[in-house]
Amino acid sequence: MKIGTPKEVFEGENRVGMTPDSAKQLQKLGYDCMIETGAGANAGFSDALYKDAGVEVVKTAAALWKGADIVAKVRQPEAAELKRMREGQTLISFFTPAANDAGMDAAKKKGTNVIAMEMVPRISRAQKMDALSSMANIAGYRAVIEAGNNFPRFFTGQITAAGKVPPAKVLVVGAGVAGLAAIGTSTSLGAITYAFDVRPEVAEQVESMGAEFVFLDFNEEQADGAATGGYAAVSSPEFAAAQLAKFREIAPDMDIVITTALIPNREAPELWTKDMVDAMKPGSVIVDLAAEKGGNCKLTVKDEKIVTDNGVTIIGYTDFPSRMAAQASTLYATNIRHMMTDLTPEKDGQINHNMEDDVIRGATVTFDKEITFPPPPPKIQAIAAQKKEPIKELTAEEKRAAETAAFKAQTKSQVTLLTVGAVLLLGVGLVAPASFMQHFIVFVLAVFVGFQVIWGVAHSLHTPLMAVTNAISSIIILGALMQIASGSFLVILLAAVSVFMTGINIFGGFLVTRRMLAMFQKS
């Protein structure tokens, strides 16, 4: 079978659904690849690169749609493209099925099987096909770059001969894929980054990336993510009011605000109101990644950049992935290739459209002249339901009793070990000569002291390698110290060399380990 990619007809779209690298992988699955001439030019992939990868370059979109058994593209097909679909053909693209009844009806009448990439279920096995996450990752990164391009100061703080420059303060609203990408980019540029999400469990992820999570003094039971496909659920009016109040409180301090909040099949919730914009300092920037669905900011204008009367720049672009076409095309084409791998289990160049497969069924919106949207919930849930069990608080008496029991158990264990050790030493002493016992006791004491030395080391330095080498070194150095008072010059010399060498090993090992750990610490 042939898989083809036409040139995107949506105005301003620079991405392409097949790259030379992905074409090579598709050919390994047994497919012949086709592409419309110039389809990858805006993403930096020339026709020559496709030819070198063994891809057939066709002159017109009509010829490609006619010759391809599978069409892989980026944007939702427009009316002219819908007319080119034919029976038995498979279309893989973004399709917006919840708001595209005309497209689904056309596909049903034509007999075209449509796989919508935004409908890939959010389960672990399908992450490699999750085009929404791939594009959201790019959008989050690019949002910070666009904000920096319009922000009149540095992101990072600096102390220069000309004076001190304070770091920018960035607020990211929504800690999904796009939000986390924005957080990572912002912190790496040196800004003081804050983040908010209706799901308090993501606070740990936010803080691990060097940002500060904005908590609300409000408790609300959140819907389990399995019921919402891994997305945030709609908040109650009380929670929304508390959220807006918190944003009003921090708005005057923020230099850059990046909003990413979207709820599937709904208009974007309004989170940044006009009075919050009015409270921001001149030169501040708002980047609204939800502009395509109405925007999280009240003043956002879709696909435009505006400057308010008080000097706040509001960016409502909806083509952030397209502004990084080469990277976006590479990731999206990889998502397509993984989808084709699941559709071709035998690697024989023939599609096996298995509607019993959770991923394929979830992404299919029309099949065999039937509309299959919306899909049933996947057998494997997006996020396993988390049962919160209350943690019992111990009373002071219970804590004392637990500590006493632990102390008694530890004492009993130590006494037992010492008793067994003493009995063994006595047993050996009954049969061994005196000279052996003298050296054996020194060895046992050296092992004991070496163990105590290792036991007192900070856990951050307690790697297995360091533990073993320092234990051996401790035994050697103690033995050498015992022998350094010997009357023999050769024994004294060897003992001194042993002390010197093992000292280097012990102290040098700790020094190297500390330097290694410092590489992972934020200064």
Short mmCIF file of C-alpha atoms in Angstrom, two decimals:
data_model
loop_
_atom_site.label_atom_id
_atom_site.label_comp_id
_atom_site.label_asym_id
_atom_site.label_seq_id
_atom_site.Cartn_x
_atom_site.Cartn_y
_atom_site.Cartn_z
CA MET A 1 0.00 0.00 0.00
CA LYS A 2 1.02 3.62 -0.57
CA ILE A 3 1.07 6.29 2.11
CA GLY A 4 1.12 9.89 0.92
CA THR A 5 1.33 13.37 2.42
CA PRO A 6 -0.12 16.41 0.61
CA LYS A 7 0.97 20.00 1.06
CA GLU A 8 -1.04 21.72 3.77
CA VAL A 9 -3.61 24.12 2.32
CA PHE A 10 -4.42 25.87 5.63
CA GLU A 11 -3.08 29.42 5.40
CA GLY A 12 0.14 29.89 7.37
CA GLU A 13 0.61 26.18 8.16
CA ASN A 14 4.28 25.24 7.74
CA ARG A 15 4.26 21.73 9.16
CA VAL A 16 4.26 18.52 7.14
CA GLY A 17 3.00 15.05 8.10
CA MET A 18 5.97 13.10 6.72
CA THR A 19 9.70 13.77 7.00
CA PRO A 20 12.51 11.99 5.14
CA ASP A 21 13.44 10.12 8.33
CA SER A 22 9.88 8.99 9.06
CA ALA A 23 9.51 7.91 5.43
CA LYS A 24 12.46 5.54 5.82
CA GLN A 25 10.80 3.99 8.87
CA LEU A 26 7.46 3.65 7.05
CA GLN A 27 9.22 1.87 4.21
CA LYS A 28 10.55 -0.65 6.72
CA LEU A 29 6.90 -1.40 7.53
CA GLY A 30 6.39 -2.34 3.89
CA TYR A 31 4.80 0.89 2.59
CA ASP A 32 5.62 2.93 -0.50
CA CYS A 33 5.78 6.64 0.31
CA MET A 34 4.52 9.59 -1.73
CA ILE A 35 4.62 13.33 -1.11
CA GLU A 36 3.33 16.37 -2.96
CA THR A 37 6.07 18.59 -4.34
CA GLY A 38 6.95 21.43 -1.96
CA ALA A 39 5.02 19.89 0.93
CA GLY A 40 8.01 20.00 3.27
CA ALA A 41 9.69 23.15 1.96
CA ASN A 42 8.42 25.45 4.75
CA ALA A 43 9.66 22.98 7.35
CA GLY A 44 13.12 22.78 5.77
CA PHE A 45 12.67 19.46 3.93
CA SER A 46 13.31 19.80 0.21
CA ASP A 47 12.00 17.48 -2.50
CA ALA A 48 15.58 16.30 -3.02
CA LEU A 49 15.77 15.04 0.58
CA TYR A 50 12.56 13.07 0.07
CA LYS A 51 13.86 11.57 -3.19
CA ASP A 52 17.07 10.54 -1.43
CA ALA A 53 14.91 8.79 1.17
CA GLY A 54 13.12 6.80 -1.55
CA VAL A 55 9.92 8.86 -1.53
CA GLU A 56 7.99 9.42 -4.77
CA VAL A 57 7.39 13.16 -5.33
CA VAL A 58 4.14 13.89 -7.18
CA LYS A 59 3.28 17.21 -8.79
CA THR A 60 -0.28 17.83 -7.62
CA ALA A 61 -2.48 17.22 -4.60
CA ALA A 62 -5.10 15.57 -6.83
CA ALA A 63 -2.55 13.01 -8.03
CA LEU A 64 -1.46 12.28 -4.47
CA TRP A 65 -4.99 11.79 -3.11
CA LYS A 66 -5.78 9.56 -6.08
CA GLY A 67 -2.67 7.40 -5.74
CA ALA A 68 -2.36 7.07 -1.94
CA ASP A 69 -4.13 4.36 0.02
CA ILE A 70 -3.30 6.19 3.25
CA VAL A 71 -3.14 9.98 3.52
CA ALA A 72 -1.23 11.43 6.47
CA LYS A 73 -1.51 15.17 7.01
CA VAL A 74 -1.50 17.76 9.79
CA ARG A 75 -4.54 20.02 9.62
CA GLN A 76 -8.20 19.10 9.49
CA PRO A 77 -9.04 18.55 5.78
CA GLU A 78 -10.84 21.39 4.08
CA ALA A 79 -13.83 21.08 1.75
CA ALA A 80 -11.75 20.56 -1.40
CA GLU A 81 -9.74 17.81 0.31
CA LEU A 82 -12.87 16.09 1.62
CA LYS A 83 -14.10 15.79 -1.97
CA ARG A 84 -10.87 13.97 -2.93
CA MET A 85 -11.37 11.20 -0.38
CA ARG A 86 -12.39 7.84 -1.74
CA GLU A 87 -13.76 4.53 -0.55
CA GLY A 88 -11.33 2.27 1.29
CA GLN A 89 -8.86 5.08 1.82
CA THR A 90 -7.49 5.84 5.31
CA LEU A 91 -6.97 9.42 6.46
CA ILE A 92 -4.74 10.19 9.46
CA SER A 93 -4.75 13.81 10.64
CA PHE A 94 -6.10 16.23 13.19
CA PHE A 95 -9.84 16.18 12.53
CA THR A 96 -11.65 17.99 15.41
CA PRO A 97 -14.51 15.43 15.38
CA ALA A 98 -16.51 17.14 18.16
CA ALA A 99 -16.98 20.22 15.96
CA ASN A 100 -16.71 18.71 12.50
CA ASP A 101 -20.00 17.00 11.70
CA ALA A 102 -19.66 17.95 8.03
CA GLY A 103 -16.27 16.26 7.79
CA MET A 104 -17.49 13.06 9.45
CA ASP A 105 -20.57 12.94 7.23
CA ALA A 106 -18.40 13.38 4.14
CA ALA A 107 -16.03 10.62 5.27
CA LYS A 108 -18.97 8.33 5.99
CA LYS A 109 -20.48 8.87 2.53
CA LYS A 110 -17.14 8.43 0.80
CA GLY A 111 -16.32 5.29 2.78
CA THR A 112 -13.06 6.73 4.09
CA ASN A 113 -11.68 5.51 7.41
CA VAL A 114 -10.56 8.51 9.48
CA ILE A 115 -8.11 8.38 12.38
CA ALA A 116 -8.08 11.65 14.35
CA MET A 117 -4.72 12.20 16.01
CA GLU A 118 -6.20 14.37 18.77
CA MET A 119 -8.41 11.43 19.80
CA VAL A 120 -5.51 9.13 20.72
CA PRO A 121 -6.39 7.99 24.27
CA ARG A 122 -4.08 9.13 27.02
CA ILE A 123 -2.88 5.75 28.22
CA SER A 124 0.73 4.70 28.72
CA ARG A 125 0.94 2.56 25.59
CA ALA A 126 -0.29 5.42 23.41
CA GLN A 127 2.11 8.11 24.60
CA LYS A 128 4.33 7.64 21.55
CA MET A 129 1.33 8.55 19.33
CA ASP A 130 0.09 11.47 21.44
CA ALA A 131 0.34 14.27 18.90
CA LEU A 132 -1.51 16.71 21.16
CA SER A 133 1.24 16.38 23.77
CA SER A 134 3.97 16.68 21.13
CA MET A 135 2.50 19.92 19.81
CA ALA A 136 1.68 21.25 23.30
CA ASN A 137 5.31 20.72 24.32
CA ILE A 138 6.46 22.90 21.43
CA ALA A 139 3.75 25.49 22.08
CA GLY A 140 4.81 25.84 25.74
CA TYR A 141 8.44 26.32 24.80
CA ARG A 142 7.66 28.76 22.02
CA ALA A 143 5.30 30.77 24.25
CA VAL A 144 8.22 31.64 26.54
CA ILE A 145 10.39 32.59 23.56
CA GLU A 146 7.63 34.85 22.19
CA ALA A 147 7.18 36.40 25.63
CA GLY A 148 10.91 37.09 25.86
CA ASN A 149 10.85 38.65 22.39
CA ASN A 150 8.23 41.15 23.58
CA PHE A 151 9.47 41.66 27.14
CA PRO A 152 11.73 44.73 27.50
CA ARG A 153 14.02 43.25 30.18
CA PHE A 154 16.18 40.23 30.90
CA PHE A 155 14.65 37.02 32.15
CA THR A 156 17.56 36.37 34.48
CA GLY A 157 18.76 38.72 37.20
CA GLN A 158 22.16 40.34 36.75
CA ILE A 159 24.57 42.44 38.77
CA THR A 160 26.57 44.66 36.46
CA ALA A 161 28.82 47.70 36.76
CA ALA A 162 25.85 49.75 35.59
CA GLY A 163 23.56 48.46 38.30
CA LYS A 164 21.47 45.51 39.44
CA VAL A 165 18.87 43.95 37.13
CA PRO A 166 16.08 42.03 38.91
CA PRO A 167 14.92 38.71 37.41
CA ALA A 168 11.58 38.55 35.62
CA LYS A 169 8.64 36.95 37.39
CA VAL A 170 6.70 34.48 35.27
CA LEU A 171 3.35 32.89 36.09
CA VAL A 172 2.28 29.78 34.18
CA VAL A 173 -1.42 28.98 34.57
CA GLY A 174 -1.99 25.28 33.91
CA ALA A 175 0.66 22.62 34.52
CA GLY A 176 -0.18 20.23 31.70
CA VAL A 177 2.25 19.36 28.92
CA ALA A 178 2.39 22.91 27.55
CA GLY A 179 2.59 24.40 31.02
CA LEU A 180 5.45 22.15 32.13
CA ALA A 181 7.35 22.95 28.92
CA ALA A 182 6.87 26.67 29.61
CA ILE A 183 8.00 26.22 33.22
CA GLY A 184 11.14 24.37 32.16
CA THR A 185 12.03 27.00 29.57
CA SER A 186 11.33 29.92 31.91
CA THR A 187 13.42 28.54 34.78
CA SER A 188 16.28 27.66 32.43
CA LEU A 189 16.33 31.30 31.26
CA GLY A 190 16.71 32.43 34.86
CA ALA A 191 13.26 33.83 35.63
CA ILE A 192 11.51 33.42 38.97
CA THR A 193 8.72 31.10 37.90
CA TYR A 194 5.37 30.47 39.55
CA ALA A 195 2.79 27.95 38.41
CA PHE A 196 -0.84 27.21 39.18
CA ASP A 197 -3.04 24.23 38.39
CA VAL A 198 -6.41 23.06 39.67
CA ARG A 199 -4.79 19.70 40.41
CA PRO A 200 -2.67 20.15 43.56
CA GLU A 201 -0.99 16.78 42.97
CA VAL A 202 1.11 18.34 40.17
CA ALA A 203 2.81 20.65 42.71
CA GLU A 204 5.64 18.14 43.11
CA GLN A 205 6.32 18.14 39.35
CA VAL A 206 6.30 21.94 39.29
CA GLU A 207 8.68 22.26 42.23
CA SER A 208 11.03 19.61 40.81
CA MET A 209 11.52 21.90 37.80
CA GLY A 210 12.59 24.82 39.97
CA ALA A 211 9.28 26.71 40.02
CA GLU A 212 7.05 27.65 42.95
CA PHE A 213 3.53 26.25 43.04
CA VAL A 214 0.77 28.72 43.87
CA PHE A 215 -1.55 27.07 46.38
CA LEU A 216 -5.11 28.10 47.16
CA ASP A 217 -6.48 28.09 50.68
CA PHE A 218 -9.42 26.07 49.38
CA ASN A 219 -10.16 22.36 49.54
CA GLU A 220 -12.17 20.74 46.77
CA GLU A 221 -12.42 17.09 45.81
CA GLN A 222 -11.21 16.85 42.20
CA ALA A 223 -12.68 14.43 39.68
CA ASP A 224 -10.47 11.44 38.95
CA GLY A 225 -8.42 11.95 35.81
CA ALA A 226 -9.61 8.66 34.35
CA ALA A 227 -13.04 10.16 33.86
CA THR A 228 -11.71 13.13 31.92
CA GLY A 229 -9.13 11.42 29.73
CA GLY A 230 -6.23 12.73 31.80
CA TYR A 231 -7.34 16.37 31.60
CA ALA A 232 -8.37 18.76 34.37
CA ALA A 233 -12.07 18.73 35.16
CA VAL A 234 -14.40 21.72 35.42
CA SER A 235 -14.05 23.46 38.79
CA SER A 236 -16.91 24.47 41.04
CA PRO A 237 -18.03 28.16 41.11
CA GLU A 238 -16.59 28.52 44.62
CA PHE A 239 -13.21 27.18 43.57
CA ALA A 240 -13.19 29.40 40.46
CA ALA A 241 -13.93 32.46 42.62
CA ALA A 242 -11.07 31.62 44.99
CA GLN A 243 -8.80 31.09 42.00
CA LEU A 244 -9.60 34.50 40.50
CA ALA A 245 -9.10 36.17 43.87
CA LYS A 246 -5.62 34.64 44.11
CA PHE A 247 -4.75 35.80 40.58
CA ARG A 248 -5.91 39.36 41.42
CA GLU A 249 -3.61 39.29 44.43
CA ILE A 250 -0.47 38.30 42.50
CA ALA A 251 -1.19 40.05 39.17
CA PRO A 252 0.65 43.32 40.02
CA ASP A 253 3.89 41.39 40.75
CA MET A 254 3.94 39.31 37.55
CA ASP A 255 5.96 40.40 34.51
CA ILE A 256 4.91 37.57 32.21
CA VAL A 257 1.77 35.42 32.33
CA ILE A 258 1.39 32.30 30.18
CA THR A 259 -2.07 30.72 30.22
CA THR A 260 -2.57 27.16 28.98
CA ALA A 261 -5.90 26.10 30.51
CA LEU A 262 -8.18 24.15 28.17
CA ILE A 263 -11.01 21.69 28.81
CA PRO A 264 -11.84 19.27 25.94
CA ASN A 265 -14.90 20.17 23.85
CA ARG A 266 -15.47 23.43 25.76
CA GLU A 267 -14.62 27.07 25.37
CA ALA A 268 -11.49 28.08 27.24
CA PRO A 269 -12.25 29.20 30.82
CA GLU A 270 -11.68 32.89 31.53
CA LEU A 271 -8.90 33.07 34.10
CA TRP A 272 -7.22 36.44 33.51
CA THR A 273 -9.79 39.20 33.61
CA LYS A 274 -9.58 42.83 32.45
CA ASP A 275 -8.96 44.16 35.97
CA MET A 276 -5.98 41.76 36.31
CA VAL A 277 -4.55 43.10 33.05
CA ASP A 278 -5.08 46.67 34.28
CA ALA A 279 -3.19 45.82 37.48
CA MET A 280 -0.07 44.62 35.62
CA LYS A 281 2.96 46.84 35.10
CA PRO A 282 3.65 48.52 31.72
CA GLY A 283 5.83 46.28 29.57
CA SER A 284 4.32 43.09 30.98
CA VAL A 285 3.42 40.30 28.57
CA ILE A 286 0.55 37.80 28.45
CA VAL A 287 0.78 34.79 26.13
CA ASP A 288 -2.58 33.05 25.76
CA LEU A 289 -2.16 29.50 24.49
CA ALA A 290 -5.92 28.97 24.67
CA ALA A 291 -6.64 31.72 22.12
CA GLU A 292 -8.01 29.20 19.59
CA LYS A 293 -10.86 28.34 22.01
CA GLY A 294 -11.66 31.91 23.01
CA GLY A 295 -8.69 32.52 25.29
CA ASN A 296 -8.07 32.44 29.03
CA CYS A 297 -7.58 36.21 29.00
CA LYS A 298 -10.60 38.45 28.55
CA LEU A 299 -8.77 40.78 26.13
CA THR A 300 -7.09 38.16 23.91
CA VAL A 301 -7.60 38.61 20.16
CA LYS A 302 -7.19 35.37 18.21
CA ASP A 303 -4.11 35.27 15.94
CA GLU A 304 -3.10 38.82 16.88
CA LYS A 305 -0.77 40.67 19.22
CA ILE A 306 -2.25 43.73 20.92
CA VAL A 307 -0.98 46.30 23.41
CA THR A 308 -3.43 47.57 26.03
CA ASP A 309 -3.76 51.19 27.16
CA ASN A 310 -1.59 50.48 30.19
CA GLY A 311 1.21 48.99 28.07
CA VAL A 312 0.56 45.25 28.52
CA THR A 313 1.25 43.10 25.43
CA ILE A 314 -1.24 40.27 24.88
CA ILE A 315 -0.24 37.57 22.37
CA GLY A 316 -3.04 35.39 20.98
CA TYR A 317 -1.21 33.44 18.29
CA THR A 318 -2.60 29.98 17.52
CA ASP A 319 0.26 28.72 15.35
CA PHE A 320 3.08 28.27 17.86
CA PRO A 321 3.99 24.73 16.65
CA SER A 322 3.96 25.97 13.05
CA ARG A 323 6.46 28.69 14.02
CA MET A 324 8.89 25.85 14.80
CA ALA A 325 7.94 23.83 11.73
CA ALA A 326 11.05 21.63 11.48
CA GLN A 327 10.86 20.43 15.07
CA ALA A 328 7.06 20.15 15.08
CA SER A 329 7.05 18.18 11.81
CA THR A 330 9.68 15.79 13.12
CA LEU A 331 7.69 15.03 16.27
CA TYR A 332 4.33 14.82 14.51
CA ALA A 333 5.70 12.58 11.75
CA THR A 334 7.10 10.32 14.47
CA ASN A 335 3.63 10.14 16.08
CA ILE A 336 2.21 9.15 12.67
CA ARG A 337 4.89 6.53 12.19
CA HIS A 338 4.12 4.95 15.58
CA MET A 339 0.42 4.90 14.68
CA MET A 340 1.27 3.12 11.43
CA THR A 341 3.37 0.62 13.38
CA ASP A 342 0.30 -0.31 15.44
CA LEU A 343 -1.80 -0.46 12.29
CA THR A 344 0.74 -2.78 10.61
CA PRO A 345 1.55 -5.53 13.14
CA GLU A 346 2.85 -7.87 10.43
CA LYS A 347 5.09 -5.17 8.83
CA ASP A 348 3.79 -6.26 5.44
CA GLY A 349 2.60 -2.89 4.15
CA GLN A 350 -1.06 -3.77 4.79
CA ILE A 351 -3.30 -1.97 7.30
CA ASN A 352 -4.97 -4.10 9.98
CA HIS A 353 -7.58 -1.69 11.35
CA ASN A 354 -8.24 -3.58 14.58
CA MET A 355 -11.25 -1.97 16.25
CA GLU A 356 -10.68 -4.14 19.35
CA ASP A 357 -7.45 -2.25 20.04
CA ASP A 358 -8.00 0.54 22.59
CA VAL A 359 -5.71 3.01 20.84
CA ILE A 360 -6.91 2.41 17.27
CA ARG A 361 -10.58 2.30 18.31
CA GLY A 362 -10.24 5.46 20.41
CA ALA A 363 -8.66 7.44 17.57
CA THR A 364 -11.02 6.19 14.82
CA VAL A 365 -13.91 8.58 14.10
CA THR A 366 -15.28 6.94 10.92
CA PHE A 367 -14.87 3.31 9.87
CA ASP A 368 -16.53 1.10 7.26
CA LYS A 369 -19.04 3.82 6.29
CA GLU A 370 -20.06 4.37 9.91
CA ILE A 371 -19.38 7.26 12.30
CA THR A 372 -17.65 5.78 15.35
CA PHE A 373 -17.29 9.00 17.33
CA PRO A 374 -17.42 9.32 20.29
CA PRO A 375 -15.45 6.21 21.22
CA PRO A 376 -16.20 4.05 24.25
CA PRO A 377 -13.96 4.59 27.29
CA PRO A 378 -10.71 2.62 27.01
CA LYS A 379 -10.43 -0.64 28.89
CA ILE A 380 -7.28 0.74 30.51
CA GLN A 381 -8.01 4.05 32.20
CA ALA A 382 -5.90 7.13 31.55
CA ILE A 383 -5.12 7.59 35.23
CA ALA A 384 -5.82 4.94 37.81
CA ALA A 385 -8.28 6.03 40.45
CA GLN A 386 -6.44 6.98 43.60
CA LYS A 387 -8.05 5.95 46.85
CA LYS A 388 -7.11 8.41 49.55
CA GLU A 389 -6.82 6.64 52.87
CA PRO A 390 -6.75 8.88 55.92
CA ILE A 391 -3.44 8.87 57.78
CA LYS A 392 -3.93 8.11 61.45
CA GLU A 393 -2.22 10.61 63.76
CA LEU A 394 -0.44 8.93 66.66
CA THR A 395 -0.91 10.23 70.17
CA ALA A 396 2.10 11.14 72.35
CA GLU A 397 1.70 7.89 74.32
CA GLU A 398 1.58 5.82 71.10
CA LYS A 399 4.69 7.56 69.76
CA ARG A 400 6.58 6.86 73.03
CA ALA A 401 5.46 3.25 72.98
CA ALA A 402 6.60 2.85 69.35
CA GLU A 403 10.00 4.43 70.12
CA THR A 404 10.45 2.21 73.18
CA ALA A 405 9.59 -0.92 71.19
CA ALA A 406 12.02 0.07 68.44
CA PHE A 407 14.79 0.74 70.98
CA LYS A 408 14.21 -2.62 72.67
CA ALA A 409 14.28 -4.45 69.34
CA GLN A 410 17.49 -2.70 68.33
CA THR A 411 19.13 -3.42 71.70
CA LYS A 412 18.10 -7.07 71.56
CA SER A 413 19.57 -7.40 68.07
CA GLN A 414 22.87 -5.79 69.08
CA VAL A 415 23.20 -7.87 72.25
CA THR A 416 22.50 -11.05 70.30
CA LEU A 417 25.15 -10.20 67.71
CA LEU A 418 27.74 -9.33 70.38
CA THR A 419 26.99 -12.54 72.29
CA VAL A 420 27.32 -14.67 69.16
CA GLY A 421 30.55 -12.86 68.25
CA ALA A 422 32.01 -13.36 71.73
CA VAL A 423 31.14 -17.06 71.71
CA LEU A 424 32.79 -17.47 68.32
CA LEU A 425 35.93 -15.64 69.50
CA LEU A 426 36.12 -17.85 72.59
CA GLY A 427 35.66 -20.92 70.42
CA VAL A 428 38.48 -19.88 68.12
CA GLY A 429 40.66 -18.97 71.13
CA LEU A 430 40.37 -22.46 72.57
CA VAL A 431 42.01 -24.05 69.53
CA ALA A 432 44.09 -21.29 67.92
CA PRO A 433 47.63 -20.30 68.96
CA ALA A 434 48.20 -17.05 70.87
CA SER A 435 49.96 -15.31 67.94
CA PHE A 436 46.96 -15.97 65.67
CA MET A 437 44.52 -14.64 68.23
CA GLN A 438 46.49 -11.43 68.62
CA HIS A 439 46.27 -10.69 64.88
CA PHE A 440 42.71 -11.97 64.65
CA ILE A 441 41.51 -9.60 67.40
CA VAL A 442 43.19 -6.68 65.62
CA PHE A 443 41.42 -7.70 62.41
CA VAL A 444 38.02 -7.94 64.11
CA LEU A 445 38.46 -4.54 65.77
CA ALA A 446 39.55 -3.00 62.46
CA VAL A 447 36.46 -4.39 60.74
CA PHE A 448 34.23 -3.06 63.55
CA VAL A 449 35.79 0.42 63.49
CA GLY A 450 35.68 0.46 59.68
CA PHE A 451 31.97 -0.38 59.79
CA GLN A 452 31.35 2.44 62.28
CA VAL A 453 33.26 4.88 60.04
CA ILE A 454 31.08 4.00 57.04
CA TRP A 455 27.88 4.05 59.14
CA GLY A 456 28.57 7.66 60.13
CA VAL A 457 28.96 8.91 56.55
CA ALA A 458 26.21 11.20 55.19
CA HIS A 459 23.72 9.30 53.02
CA SER A 460 24.37 11.60 50.07
CA LEU A 461 27.93 10.22 49.97
CA HIS A 462 26.94 6.64 50.65
CA THR A 463 27.26 5.19 47.15
CA PRO A 464 27.98 1.44 46.98
CA LEU A 465 31.43 2.06 45.47
CA MET A 466 32.42 4.56 48.16
CA ALA A 467 31.08 2.30 50.90
CA VAL A 468 33.18 -0.68 49.80
CA THR A 469 36.40 1.23 49.09
CA ASN A 470 36.24 3.19 52.33
CA ALA A 471 35.48 0.07 54.36
CA ILE A 472 38.57 -1.61 52.92
CA SER A 473 40.63 1.56 53.39
CA SER A 474 39.50 1.87 57.02
CA ILE A 475 40.60 -1.70 57.73
CA ILE A 476 43.97 -1.09 56.08
CA ILE A 477 44.64 2.23 57.83
CA LEU A 478 43.80 0.82 61.26
CA GLY A 479 46.02 -2.18 60.67
CA ALA A 480 48.83 0.11 59.56
CA LEU A 481 48.45 2.30 62.67
CA MET A 482 48.71 -0.81 64.84
CA GLN A 483 51.97 -1.78 63.15
CA ILE A 484 53.58 1.66 62.89
CA ALA A 485 55.10 1.30 66.37
CA SER A 486 56.93 -1.86 65.35
CA GLY A 487 60.66 -2.08 65.94
CA SER A 488 61.38 -3.09 62.33
CA PHE A 489 62.25 -0.21 59.96
CA LEU A 490 60.72 -2.05 57.00
CA VAL A 491 57.41 -2.59 58.84
CA ILE A 492 57.32 1.09 59.90
CA LEU A 493 58.00 2.20 56.31
CA LEU A 494 55.29 -0.04 54.86
CA ALA A 495 52.81 1.06 57.55
CA ALA A 496 53.52 4.75 56.85
CA VAL A 497 53.04 4.24 53.10
CA SER A 498 49.78 2.39 53.80
CA VAL A 499 48.49 5.23 55.99
CA PHE A 500 49.43 7.79 53.33
CA MET A 501 47.85 5.91 50.41
CA THR A 502 44.64 4.97 52.21
CA GLY A 503 44.29 8.53 53.52
CA ILE A 504 44.39 9.81 49.94
CA ASN A 505 41.80 7.23 48.94
CA ILE A 506 39.39 8.10 51.77
CA PHE A 507 39.59 11.90 51.67
CA GLY A 508 39.95 12.07 47.90
CA GLY A 509 36.93 9.81 47.46
CA PHE A 510 34.74 12.07 49.58
CA LEU A 511 36.01 15.17 47.77
CA VAL A 512 35.25 13.74 44.32
CA THR A 513 31.82 12.58 45.44
CA ARG A 514 30.97 16.01 46.83
CA ARG A 515 31.97 17.67 43.58
CA MET A 516 29.86 15.17 41.65
CA LEU A 517 26.82 15.89 43.83
CA ALA A 518 27.36 19.64 43.43
CA MET A 519 26.80 19.24 39.68
CA PHE A 520 23.17 18.32 40.41
CA GLN A 521 22.50 21.09 42.90
CA LYS A 522 20.98 24.42 41.89
CA SER A 523 23.27 27.17 43.12
#
